[in-house]
Amino acid sequence: MNLSSYGNMSSVQRFIDSFSGVVTKCVIVLILGLIINFINGTLIHTFRKHEVFYLEPRYILFIHLVVNDIIQLTTSVKLFVFNYISYKINAAFCCFIINIAVLATANTPLNLAVMSLERYIAICLPLRHADLCTIKRTYIVIGWIWAMGLLLALQDLFITVATQPTEFFYSPTLCRRDFLFKQPVIFRDVSYIIYLVSIWMTLFYTYLKVFFAAKTADADAKKARNTIILHSIQLLLCMLTYIYPFLGKAYLFSIPRNDFVQLHFAVYIIVQILPRLISPILYGLRDRTFRQYLKQYLQCTLRVKHQN
């Protein structure tokens, strides 16, 4: 997973893109990032203001996903801007930004898998849902998600600390993962393959179970099935983060450089920005309870602004 893959073409982009092109792309990314983070911040505020959400594991998992999206999107935008406007930055600071981005991105598929499992239990094992999906266990699972994400994110850092001199972390460097962490990536690739296969097996299992339950014409079961489908779409977009660097090395570098730069920017929007838009749609708009309280909050905010 090369979350700083934008750095792979940073020097090429610098020579091909005009000044106006660089400014335009940075402005587009910054505006999209601010808009999505504002939407997600509104969802977090709505969650905090209503105690009903504290008692539902699915809402807690959702708001954790939203917070994680804010972290991931913020670090991703920083890496994008760094690779466009700055040739080299401090290696230690680059390590910090990249590892935060890798950690947040690794958390997303795990969170989606857990949310699908929760929907499976709610629909297929309703009598056991209250016992299995408690608030305490939900927070334990969130802690497990971060622990698993850390194992994936920090493996490169541990090897680099063990093999590089101290001076390396004080030196300026191109802020991209493959340049910063130069050790062989075989262990990283194997761990990611096992990680993604496990998540997809979980999604397929929960979807099939809920799909057959939905044949009973139960409205909640059908809604849960559609939710898992949307989780799968979001996960597919997230997986492009893992797959795109391999495609770039194998196929995409054969196309003209200027076309590759434009394609790279489009892929960045699809891979890093678009999945962050799906989470608000899933619960901010589709979920009746969340939509009701979100609408009340927005109406109250508009009313106060109008009075002022």
PDB file of C-alpha atoms in Angstrom:
ATOM      1  CA  MET A   1       0.000   0.000   0.000  1.00  0.00           C
ATOM      2  CA  ASN A   2       1.704   3.151  -1.190  1.00  0.00           C
ATOM      3  CA  LEU A   3      -0.239   6.003   0.282  1.00  0.00           C
ATOM      4  CA  SER A   4       2.383   8.478  -0.792  1.00  0.00           C
ATOM      5  CA  SER A   5       2.438   7.194  -4.320  1.00  0.00           C
ATOM      6  CA  TYR A   6       1.874  10.726  -5.477  1.00  0.00           C
ATOM      7  CA  GLY A   7       5.496  11.288  -4.662  1.00  0.00           C
ATOM      8  CA  ASN A   8       6.431   8.715  -7.316  1.00  0.00           C
ATOM      9  CA  MET A   9       5.614  11.269  -9.963  1.00  0.00           C
ATOM     10  CA  SER A  10       6.203  14.447  -8.006  1.00  0.00           C
ATOM     11  CA  SER A  11       9.338  15.431  -9.906  1.00  0.00           C
ATOM     12  CA  VAL A  12       7.663  14.679 -13.263  1.00  0.00           C
ATOM     13  CA  GLN A  13       4.607  16.709 -12.324  1.00  0.00           C
ATOM     14  CA  ARG A  14       6.808  19.605 -11.320  1.00  0.00           C
ATOM     15  CA  PHE A  15       8.297  19.857 -14.828  1.00  0.00           C
ATOM     16  CA  ILE A  16       5.133  19.116 -16.815  1.00  0.00           C
ATOM     17  CA  ASP A  17       2.439  20.970 -14.928  1.00  0.00           C
ATOM     18  CA  SER A  18       2.247  24.697 -15.419  1.00  0.00           C
ATOM     19  CA  PHE A  19       2.072  26.978 -12.420  1.00  0.00           C
ATOM     20  CA  SER A  20      -1.661  27.434 -12.980  1.00  0.00           C
ATOM     21  CA  GLY A  21      -2.097  23.632 -13.243  1.00  0.00           C
ATOM     22  CA  VAL A  22      -0.330  23.065  -9.930  1.00  0.00           C
ATOM     23  CA  VAL A  23      -2.376  25.780  -8.205  1.00  0.00           C
ATOM     24  CA  THR A  24      -5.633  24.494  -9.703  1.00  0.00           C
ATOM     25  CA  LYS A  25      -5.059  20.910  -8.563  1.00  0.00           C
ATOM     26  CA  CYS A  26      -3.991  21.951  -5.067  1.00  0.00           C
ATOM     27  CA  VAL A  27      -7.029  24.235  -4.736  1.00  0.00           C
ATOM     28  CA  ILE A  28      -9.394  21.479  -5.941  1.00  0.00           C
ATOM     29  CA  VAL A  29      -7.967  18.971  -3.456  1.00  0.00           C
ATOM     30  CA  LEU A  30      -7.995  21.460  -0.579  1.00  0.00           C
ATOM     31  CA  ILE A  31     -11.592  22.551  -1.277  1.00  0.00           C
ATOM     32  CA  LEU A  32     -12.854  18.962  -1.563  1.00  0.00           C
ATOM     33  CA  GLY A  33     -10.989  18.042   1.628  1.00  0.00           C
ATOM     34  CA  LEU A  34     -12.455  20.990   3.526  1.00  0.00           C
ATOM     35  CA  ILE A  35     -16.003  20.272   2.287  1.00  0.00           C
ATOM     36  CA  ILE A  36     -15.863  16.586   3.218  1.00  0.00           C
ATOM     37  CA  ASN A  37     -14.269  17.295   6.603  1.00  0.00           C
ATOM     38  CA  PHE A  38     -16.962  19.912   7.275  1.00  0.00           C
ATOM     39  CA  ILE A  39     -19.690  17.381   6.472  1.00  0.00           C
ATOM     40  CA  ASN A  40     -18.022  14.769   8.662  1.00  0.00           C
ATOM     41  CA  GLY A  41     -17.531  17.335  11.426  1.00  0.00           C
ATOM     42  CA  THR A  42     -21.275  18.059  11.288  1.00  0.00           C
ATOM     43  CA  LEU A  43     -21.997  14.335  11.659  1.00  0.00           C
ATOM     44  CA  ILE A  44     -19.676  14.129  14.681  1.00  0.00           C
ATOM     45  CA  HIS A  45     -21.367  17.152  16.267  1.00  0.00           C
ATOM     46  CA  THR A  46     -24.804  15.588  15.693  1.00  0.00           C
ATOM     47  CA  PHE A  47     -23.593  12.344  17.283  1.00  0.00           C
ATOM     48  CA  ARG A  48     -22.210  14.164  20.338  1.00  0.00           C
ATOM     49  CA  LYS A  49     -25.404  16.153  20.948  1.00  0.00           C
ATOM     50  CA  HIS A  50     -27.803  13.189  21.096  1.00  0.00           C
ATOM     51  CA  GLU A  51     -27.432  10.444  23.665  1.00  0.00           C
ATOM     52  CA  VAL A  52     -29.484   7.990  21.612  1.00  0.00           C
ATOM     53  CA  PHE A  53     -26.445   7.394  19.384  1.00  0.00           C
ATOM     54  CA  TYR A  54     -24.250   6.452  22.370  1.00  0.00           C
ATOM     55  CA  LEU A  55     -26.443   3.403  22.996  1.00  0.00           C
ATOM     56  CA  GLU A  56     -26.186   1.906  19.492  1.00  0.00           C
ATOM     57  CA  PRO A  57     -22.991   0.023  18.512  1.00  0.00           C
ATOM     58  CA  ARG A  58     -23.564   0.687  14.812  1.00  0.00           C
ATOM     59  CA  TYR A  59     -23.581   4.451  15.363  1.00  0.00           C
ATOM     60  CA  ILE A  60     -20.440   4.251  17.486  1.00  0.00           C
ATOM     61  CA  LEU A  61     -18.706   2.247  14.756  1.00  0.00           C
ATOM     62  CA  PHE A  62     -19.943   4.714  12.159  1.00  0.00           C
ATOM     63  CA  ILE A  63     -18.691   7.780  14.009  1.00  0.00           C
ATOM     64  CA  HIS A  64     -15.348   6.031  14.515  1.00  0.00           C
ATOM     65  CA  LEU A  65     -15.207   5.548  10.744  1.00  0.00           C
ATOM     66  CA  VAL A  66     -15.996   9.241  10.247  1.00  0.00           C
ATOM     67  CA  VAL A  67     -13.235  10.334  12.648  1.00  0.00           C
ATOM     68  CA  ASN A  68     -10.828   7.964  10.914  1.00  0.00           C
ATOM     69  CA  ASP A  69     -11.876   9.426   7.534  1.00  0.00           C
ATOM     70  CA  ILE A  70     -11.060  12.928   8.766  1.00  0.00           C
ATOM     71  CA  ILE A  71      -7.584  11.802   9.867  1.00  0.00           C
ATOM     72  CA  GLN A  72      -6.962   9.911   6.636  1.00  0.00           C
ATOM     73  CA  LEU A  73      -8.204  12.705   4.373  1.00  0.00           C
ATOM     74  CA  THR A  74      -6.242  15.402   6.214  1.00  0.00           C
ATOM     75  CA  THR A  75      -2.952  13.501   6.017  1.00  0.00           C
ATOM     76  CA  SER A  76      -3.609  12.504   2.408  1.00  0.00           C
ATOM     77  CA  VAL A  77      -4.185  16.130   1.394  1.00  0.00           C
ATOM     78  CA  LYS A  78      -0.994  17.158   3.205  1.00  0.00           C
ATOM     79  CA  LEU A  79       1.013  14.538   1.317  1.00  0.00           C
ATOM     80  CA  PHE A  80      -0.526  15.684  -1.954  1.00  0.00           C
ATOM     81  CA  VAL A  81       0.355  19.336  -1.336  1.00  0.00           C
ATOM     82  CA  PHE A  82       3.857  18.480  -0.071  1.00  0.00           C
ATOM     83  CA  ASN A  83       4.605  16.520  -3.232  1.00  0.00           C
ATOM     84  CA  TYR A  84       3.428  19.404  -5.404  1.00  0.00           C
ATOM     85  CA  ILE A  85       4.938  22.447  -3.716  1.00  0.00           C
ATOM     86  CA  SER A  86       7.886  21.074  -1.721  1.00  0.00           C
ATOM     87  CA  TYR A  87      10.770  19.062  -3.167  1.00  0.00           C
ATOM     88  CA  LYS A  88      12.101  17.677   0.127  1.00  0.00           C
ATOM     89  CA  ILE A  89      11.010  17.766   3.766  1.00  0.00           C
ATOM     90  CA  ASN A  90      12.461  16.476   7.042  1.00  0.00           C
ATOM     91  CA  ALA A  91      12.572  12.648   7.042  1.00  0.00           C
ATOM     92  CA  ALA A  92      11.279  12.306  10.619  1.00  0.00           C
ATOM     93  CA  PHE A  93       8.278  14.536   9.878  1.00  0.00           C
ATOM     94  CA  CYS A  94       7.673  12.638   6.642  1.00  0.00           C
ATOM     95  CA  CYS A  95       7.741   9.327   8.595  1.00  0.00           C
ATOM     96  CA  PHE A  96       5.126  10.683  10.976  1.00  0.00           C
ATOM     97  CA  ILE A  97       2.752  11.884   8.230  1.00  0.00           C
ATOM     98  CA  ILE A  98       3.088   8.727   6.131  1.00  0.00           C
ATOM     99  CA  ASN A  99       2.552   6.376   9.078  1.00  0.00           C
ATOM    100  CA  ILE A 100      -0.552   8.284  10.193  1.00  0.00           C
ATOM    101  CA  ALA A 101      -1.907   8.049   6.630  1.00  0.00           C
ATOM    102  CA  VAL A 102      -1.109   4.324   6.399  1.00  0.00           C
ATOM    103  CA  LEU A 103      -2.668   3.657   9.814  1.00  0.00           C
ATOM    104  CA  ALA A 104      -5.886   5.546   9.023  1.00  0.00           C
ATOM    105  CA  THR A 105      -6.206   3.851   5.632  1.00  0.00           C
ATOM    106  CA  ALA A 106      -5.621   0.400   7.141  1.00  0.00           C
ATOM    107  CA  ASN A 107      -8.325   1.091   9.744  1.00  0.00           C
ATOM    108  CA  THR A 108     -11.024   1.759   7.142  1.00  0.00           C
ATOM    109  CA  PRO A 109     -11.452  -1.794   5.720  1.00  0.00           C
ATOM    110  CA  LEU A 110     -11.347  -3.258   9.236  1.00  0.00           C
ATOM    111  CA  ASN A 111     -14.048  -0.852  10.388  1.00  0.00           C
ATOM    112  CA  LEU A 112     -16.203  -1.689   7.345  1.00  0.00           C
ATOM    113  CA  ALA A 113     -15.845  -5.418   8.057  1.00  0.00           C
ATOM    114  CA  VAL A 114     -16.851  -4.956  11.708  1.00  0.00           C
ATOM    115  CA  MET A 115     -19.855  -2.833  10.704  1.00  0.00           C
ATOM    116  CA  SER A 116     -20.962  -5.562   8.295  1.00  0.00           C
ATOM    117  CA  LEU A 117     -20.626  -8.168  11.047  1.00  0.00           C
ATOM    118  CA  GLU A 118     -22.760  -6.013  13.344  1.00  0.00           C
ATOM    119  CA  ARG A 119     -25.489  -5.809  10.681  1.00  0.00           C
ATOM    120  CA  TYR A 120     -25.269  -9.582  10.153  1.00  0.00           C
ATOM    121  CA  ILE A 121     -25.764 -10.232  13.875  1.00  0.00           C
ATOM    122  CA  ALA A 122     -28.637  -7.712  14.056  1.00  0.00           C
ATOM    123  CA  ILE A 123     -30.500  -9.351  11.142  1.00  0.00           C
ATOM    124  CA  CYS A 124     -29.574 -13.037  11.371  1.00  0.00           C
ATOM    125  CA  LEU A 125     -29.079 -13.369  15.146  1.00  0.00           C
ATOM    126  CA  PRO A 126     -31.467 -10.745  16.564  1.00  0.00           C
ATOM    127  CA  LEU A 127     -31.976 -12.527  19.889  1.00  0.00           C
ATOM    128  CA  ARG A 128     -28.224 -12.515  20.544  1.00  0.00           C
ATOM    129  CA  HIS A 129     -27.520  -9.003  19.260  1.00  0.00           C
ATOM    130  CA  ALA A 130     -27.912  -7.309  22.645  1.00  0.00           C
ATOM    131  CA  ASP A 131     -25.494  -9.783  24.251  1.00  0.00           C
ATOM    132  CA  LEU A 132     -22.900  -9.893  21.485  1.00  0.00           C
ATOM    133  CA  CYS A 133     -22.913  -6.231  20.434  1.00  0.00           C
ATOM    134  CA  THR A 134     -22.597  -4.378  23.713  1.00  0.00           C
ATOM    135  CA  ILE A 135     -21.201  -0.863  24.071  1.00  0.00           C
ATOM    136  CA  LYS A 136     -18.172  -2.150  25.984  1.00  0.00           C
ATOM    137  CA  ARG A 137     -17.372  -4.743  23.324  1.00  0.00           C
ATOM    138  CA  THR A 138     -17.782  -2.104  20.620  1.00  0.00           C
ATOM    139  CA  TYR A 139     -15.037   0.035  22.153  1.00  0.00           C
ATOM    140  CA  ILE A 140     -12.868  -3.056  22.623  1.00  0.00           C
ATOM    141  CA  VAL A 141     -13.281  -3.831  18.927  1.00  0.00           C
ATOM    142  CA  ILE A 142     -12.331  -0.240  18.043  1.00  0.00           C
ATOM    143  CA  GLY A 143      -9.165  -0.686  20.111  1.00  0.00           C
ATOM    144  CA  TRP A 144      -8.496  -3.948  18.244  1.00  0.00           C
ATOM    145  CA  ILE A 145      -8.920  -2.113  14.918  1.00  0.00           C
ATOM    146  CA  TRP A 146      -6.250   0.418  15.887  1.00  0.00           C
ATOM    147  CA  ALA A 147      -3.935  -2.322  17.152  1.00  0.00           C
ATOM    148  CA  MET A 148      -4.210  -4.226  13.857  1.00  0.00           C
ATOM    149  CA  GLY A 149      -3.726  -1.005  11.899  1.00  0.00           C
ATOM    150  CA  LEU A 150      -0.594  -0.208  13.899  1.00  0.00           C
ATOM    151  CA  LEU A 151       0.858  -3.636  13.138  1.00  0.00           C
ATOM    152  CA  LEU A 152       0.432  -2.956   9.428  1.00  0.00           C
ATOM    153  CA  ALA A 153       1.560   0.668   9.537  1.00  0.00           C
ATOM    154  CA  LEU A 154       4.641   0.447  11.751  1.00  0.00           C
ATOM    155  CA  GLN A 155       6.410  -2.576  10.280  1.00  0.00           C
ATOM    156  CA  ASP A 156       8.318  -0.394   7.800  1.00  0.00           C
ATOM    157  CA  LEU A 157       9.207   2.137  10.488  1.00  0.00           C
ATOM    158  CA  PHE A 158      10.622  -0.513  12.854  1.00  0.00           C
ATOM    159  CA  ILE A 159      12.853  -1.933  10.121  1.00  0.00           C
ATOM    160  CA  THR A 160      14.003   1.540   9.083  1.00  0.00           C
ATOM    161  CA  VAL A 161      14.870   2.530  12.671  1.00  0.00           C
ATOM    162  CA  ALA A 162      16.878  -0.675  13.030  1.00  0.00           C
ATOM    163  CA  THR A 163      18.782  -0.318   9.752  1.00  0.00           C
ATOM    164  CA  GLN A 164      19.227   3.439   9.207  1.00  0.00           C
ATOM    165  CA  PRO A 165      21.592   5.768  11.123  1.00  0.00           C
ATOM    166  CA  THR A 166      20.137   8.490  13.330  1.00  0.00           C
ATOM    167  CA  GLU A 167      21.260  11.167  10.870  1.00  0.00           C
ATOM    168  CA  PHE A 168      18.842   9.776   8.301  1.00  0.00           C
ATOM    169  CA  PHE A 169      15.831  11.044  10.249  1.00  0.00           C
ATOM    170  CA  TYR A 170      17.249  14.582  10.378  1.00  0.00           C
ATOM    171  CA  SER A 171      17.983  14.747   6.663  1.00  0.00           C
ATOM    172  CA  PRO A 172      15.660  16.186   3.958  1.00  0.00           C
ATOM    173  CA  THR A 173      13.930  13.608   1.783  1.00  0.00           C
ATOM    174  CA  LEU A 174      11.246  13.155  -0.841  1.00  0.00           C
ATOM    175  CA  CYS A 175       8.107  12.367   1.123  1.00  0.00           C
ATOM    176  CA  ARG A 176       6.975   9.132  -0.451  1.00  0.00           C
ATOM    177  CA  ARG A 177       6.810   5.711   1.142  1.00  0.00           C
ATOM    178  CA  ASP A 178       8.913   3.703  -1.293  1.00  0.00           C
ATOM    179  CA  PHE A 179      11.683   6.283  -1.132  1.00  0.00           C
ATOM    180  CA  LEU A 180      11.608   6.655   2.642  1.00  0.00           C
ATOM    181  CA  PHE A 181      11.356   2.942   3.467  1.00  0.00           C
ATOM    182  CA  LYS A 182      13.881   1.246   1.185  1.00  0.00           C
ATOM    183  CA  GLN A 183      13.778  -2.274   2.606  1.00  0.00           C
ATOM    184  CA  PRO A 184      12.183  -5.136   0.584  1.00  0.00           C
ATOM    185  CA  VAL A 185       8.383  -4.987   0.650  1.00  0.00           C
ATOM    186  CA  ILE A 186       7.711  -8.744   0.489  1.00  0.00           C
ATOM    187  CA  PHE A 187       6.635  -8.934   4.134  1.00  0.00           C
ATOM    188  CA  ARG A 188       4.436  -5.871   3.721  1.00  0.00           C
ATOM    189  CA  ASP A 189       2.770  -7.291   0.610  1.00  0.00           C
ATOM    190  CA  VAL A 190       2.122 -10.697   2.209  1.00  0.00           C
ATOM    191  CA  SER A 191       0.586  -9.123   5.313  1.00  0.00           C
ATOM    192  CA  TYR A 192      -1.659  -6.893   3.194  1.00  0.00           C
ATOM    193  CA  ILE A 193      -2.810  -9.831   1.062  1.00  0.00           C
ATOM    194  CA  ILE A 194      -3.786 -11.841   4.157  1.00  0.00           C
ATOM    195  CA  TYR A 195      -5.425  -8.749   5.630  1.00  0.00           C
ATOM    196  CA  LEU A 196      -7.531  -7.963   2.546  1.00  0.00           C
ATOM    197  CA  VAL A 197      -8.517 -11.586   1.867  1.00  0.00           C
ATOM    198  CA  SER A 198      -9.767 -11.898   5.458  1.00  0.00           C
ATOM    199  CA  ILE A 199     -11.830  -8.721   5.131  1.00  0.00           C
ATOM    200  CA  TRP A 200     -13.375  -9.749   1.807  1.00  0.00           C
ATOM    201  CA  MET A 201     -14.275 -13.186   3.180  1.00  0.00           C
ATOM    202  CA  THR A 202     -16.028 -11.444   6.074  1.00  0.00           C
ATOM    203  CA  LEU A 203     -17.963  -9.175   3.718  1.00  0.00           C
ATOM    204  CA  PHE A 204     -18.984 -12.023   1.398  1.00  0.00           C
ATOM    205  CA  TYR A 205     -20.101 -14.184   4.320  1.00  0.00           C
ATOM    206  CA  THR A 206     -22.166 -11.430   5.951  1.00  0.00           C
ATOM    207  CA  TYR A 207     -23.665 -10.355   2.625  1.00  0.00           C
ATOM    208  CA  LEU A 208     -24.772 -13.878   1.677  1.00  0.00           C
ATOM    209  CA  LYS A 209     -26.308 -14.459   5.085  1.00  0.00           C
ATOM    210  CA  VAL A 210     -28.157 -11.143   5.034  1.00  0.00           C
ATOM    211  CA  PHE A 211     -29.123 -11.663   1.379  1.00  0.00           C
ATOM    212  CA  PHE A 212     -30.962 -14.894   2.166  1.00  0.00           C
ATOM    213  CA  ALA A 213     -32.527 -13.275   5.219  1.00  0.00           C
ATOM    214  CA  ALA A 214     -33.751 -10.423   3.009  1.00  0.00           C
ATOM    215  CA  LYS A 215     -35.821 -12.907   0.963  1.00  0.00           C
ATOM    216  CA  THR A 216     -38.256 -12.972   3.844  1.00  0.00           C
ATOM    217  CA  ALA A 217     -39.293  -9.466   2.689  1.00  0.00           C
ATOM    218  CA  ASP A 218     -38.104  -7.996   5.976  1.00  0.00           C
ATOM    219  CA  ALA A 219     -37.444  -4.289   5.385  1.00  0.00           C
ATOM    220  CA  ASP A 220     -34.576  -4.135   7.886  1.00  0.00           C
ATOM    221  CA  ALA A 221     -32.895  -7.125   6.251  1.00  0.00           C
ATOM    222  CA  LYS A 222     -33.129  -5.545   2.805  1.00  0.00           C
ATOM    223  CA  LYS A 223     -31.751  -2.273   4.128  1.00  0.00           C
ATOM    224  CA  ALA A 224     -28.870  -4.125   5.815  1.00  0.00           C
ATOM    225  CA  ARG A 225     -28.145  -5.947   2.546  1.00  0.00           C
ATOM    226  CA  ASN A 226     -27.953  -2.631   0.689  1.00  0.00           C
ATOM    227  CA  THR A 227     -25.709  -1.207   3.395  1.00  0.00           C
ATOM    228  CA  ILE A 228     -23.266  -4.106   3.022  1.00  0.00           C
ATOM    229  CA  ILE A 229     -23.265  -3.565  -0.749  1.00  0.00           C
ATOM    230  CA  LEU A 230     -22.297   0.067  -0.194  1.00  0.00           C
ATOM    231  CA  HIS A 231     -19.601  -1.069   2.240  1.00  0.00           C
ATOM    232  CA  SER A 232     -18.283  -3.332  -0.514  1.00  0.00           C
ATOM    233  CA  ILE A 233     -18.195  -0.461  -3.008  1.00  0.00           C
ATOM    234  CA  GLN A 234     -16.342   1.675  -0.494  1.00  0.00           C
ATOM    235  CA  LEU A 235     -13.902  -1.162   0.155  1.00  0.00           C
ATOM    236  CA  LEU A 236     -13.325  -1.614  -3.588  1.00  0.00           C
ATOM    237  CA  LEU A 237     -12.379   2.052  -3.851  1.00  0.00           C
ATOM    238  CA  CYS A 238     -10.083   1.712  -0.837  1.00  0.00           C
ATOM    239  CA  MET A 239      -8.414  -1.323  -2.422  1.00  0.00           C
ATOM    240  CA  LEU A 240      -7.288   0.824  -5.347  1.00  0.00           C
ATOM    241  CA  THR A 241      -4.819   2.344  -2.882  1.00  0.00           C
ATOM    242  CA  TYR A 242      -3.161  -1.066  -2.663  1.00  0.00           C
ATOM    243  CA  ILE A 243      -3.464  -2.023  -6.332  1.00  0.00           C
ATOM    244  CA  TYR A 244      -2.672   1.227  -8.140  1.00  0.00           C
ATOM    245  CA  PRO A 245       1.103   1.305  -7.382  1.00  0.00           C
ATOM    246  CA  PHE A 246       1.484  -2.156  -8.958  1.00  0.00           C
ATOM    247  CA  LEU A 247      -0.545  -1.098 -12.014  1.00  0.00           C
ATOM    248  CA  GLY A 248       1.554   2.030 -12.301  1.00  0.00           C
ATOM    249  CA  LYS A 249       4.767   0.032 -12.384  1.00  0.00           C
ATOM    250  CA  ALA A 250       3.412  -2.602 -14.750  1.00  0.00           C
ATOM    251  CA  TYR A 251       1.342  -0.664 -17.287  1.00  0.00           C
ATOM    252  CA  LEU A 252       0.749   3.021 -16.728  1.00  0.00           C
ATOM    253  CA  PHE A 253       4.307   4.267 -17.116  1.00  0.00           C
ATOM    254  CA  SER A 254       4.133   3.314 -20.803  1.00  0.00           C
ATOM    255  CA  ILE A 255       1.661   6.115 -21.561  1.00  0.00           C
ATOM    256  CA  PRO A 256       2.828   9.689 -22.279  1.00  0.00           C
ATOM    257  CA  ARG A 257       4.018  11.514 -19.174  1.00  0.00           C
ATOM    258  CA  ASN A 258       1.540  14.365 -19.417  1.00  0.00           C
ATOM    259  CA  ASP A 259      -1.362  11.923 -19.749  1.00  0.00           C
ATOM    260  CA  PHE A 260      -0.028   9.941 -16.802  1.00  0.00           C
ATOM    261  CA  VAL A 261       0.065  13.076 -14.627  1.00  0.00           C
ATOM    262  CA  GLN A 262      -3.580  13.824 -15.399  1.00  0.00           C
ATOM    263  CA  LEU A 263      -4.561  10.179 -14.854  1.00  0.00           C
ATOM    264  CA  HIS A 264      -2.650  10.134 -11.579  1.00  0.00           C
ATOM    265  CA  PHE A 265      -4.613  13.148 -10.352  1.00  0.00           C
ATOM    266  CA  ALA A 266      -7.933  11.558 -11.373  1.00  0.00           C
ATOM    267  CA  VAL A 267      -7.014   8.319  -9.580  1.00  0.00           C
ATOM    268  CA  TYR A 268      -6.086  10.300  -6.471  1.00  0.00           C
ATOM    269  CA  ILE A 269      -9.551  11.883  -6.403  1.00  0.00           C
ATOM    270  CA  ILE A 270     -11.231   8.484  -6.891  1.00  0.00           C
ATOM    271  CA  VAL A 271      -9.077   6.590  -4.381  1.00  0.00           C
ATOM    272  CA  GLN A 272      -8.499   9.122  -1.623  1.00  0.00           C
ATOM    273  CA  ILE A 273     -11.413  11.574  -1.864  1.00  0.00           C
ATOM    274  CA  LEU A 274     -14.454   9.681  -3.177  1.00  0.00           C
ATOM    275  CA  PRO A 275     -14.542   6.927  -0.478  1.00  0.00           C
ATOM    276  CA  ARG A 276     -14.723   9.661   2.187  1.00  0.00           C
ATOM    277  CA  LEU A 277     -17.993  10.849   0.606  1.00  0.00           C
ATOM    278  CA  ILE A 278     -19.693   7.462   0.925  1.00  0.00           C
ATOM    279  CA  SER A 279     -19.682   7.357   4.742  1.00  0.00           C
ATOM    280  CA  PRO A 280     -21.870  10.477   5.168  1.00  0.00           C
ATOM    281  CA  ILE A 281     -24.290   9.107   2.562  1.00  0.00           C
ATOM    282  CA  LEU A 282     -24.596   5.753   4.350  1.00  0.00           C
ATOM    283  CA  TYR A 283     -25.714   7.111   7.702  1.00  0.00           C
ATOM    284  CA  GLY A 284     -26.057  10.858   7.310  1.00  0.00           C
ATOM    285  CA  LEU A 285     -28.672  10.499   4.582  1.00  0.00           C
ATOM    286  CA  ARG A 286     -29.847   6.853   4.413  1.00  0.00           C
ATOM    287  CA  ASP A 287     -30.286   6.213   8.131  1.00  0.00           C
ATOM    288  CA  ARG A 288     -33.661   7.541   9.251  1.00  0.00           C
ATOM    289  CA  THR A 289     -32.688   8.295  12.859  1.00  0.00           C
ATOM    290  CA  PHE A 290     -29.431  10.025  11.983  1.00  0.00           C
ATOM    291  CA  ARG A 291     -31.122  11.954   9.167  1.00  0.00           C
ATOM    292  CA  GLN A 292     -33.817  13.166  11.539  1.00  0.00           C
ATOM    293  CA  TYR A 293     -31.377  14.565  14.108  1.00  0.00           C
ATOM    294  CA  LEU A 294     -29.040  15.933  11.445  1.00  0.00           C
ATOM    295  CA  LYS A 295     -31.961  17.777   9.841  1.00  0.00           C
ATOM    296  CA  GLN A 296     -32.950  19.228  13.217  1.00  0.00           C
ATOM    297  CA  TYR A 297     -29.397  20.436  13.819  1.00  0.00           C
ATOM    298  CA  LEU A 298     -29.131  22.060  10.386  1.00  0.00           C
ATOM    299  CA  GLN A 299     -32.524  23.757  10.746  1.00  0.00           C
ATOM    300  CA  CYS A 300     -31.562  25.062  14.187  1.00  0.00           C
ATOM    301  CA  THR A 301     -28.246  26.383  12.860  1.00  0.00           C
ATOM    302  CA  LEU A 302     -29.909  28.150   9.920  1.00  0.00           C
ATOM    303  CA  ARG A 303     -32.533  29.650  12.215  1.00  0.00           C
ATOM    304  CA  VAL A 304     -29.884  31.073  14.565  1.00  0.00           C
ATOM    305  CA  LYS A 305     -27.926  32.551  11.658  1.00  0.00           C
ATOM    306  CA  HIS A 306     -31.095  34.104  10.245  1.00  0.00           C
ATOM    307  CA  GLN A 307     -31.937  35.710  13.590  1.00  0.00           C
ATOM    308  CA  ASN A 308     -28.441  37.144  13.880  1.00  0.00           C
TER     309      ASN A 308
END
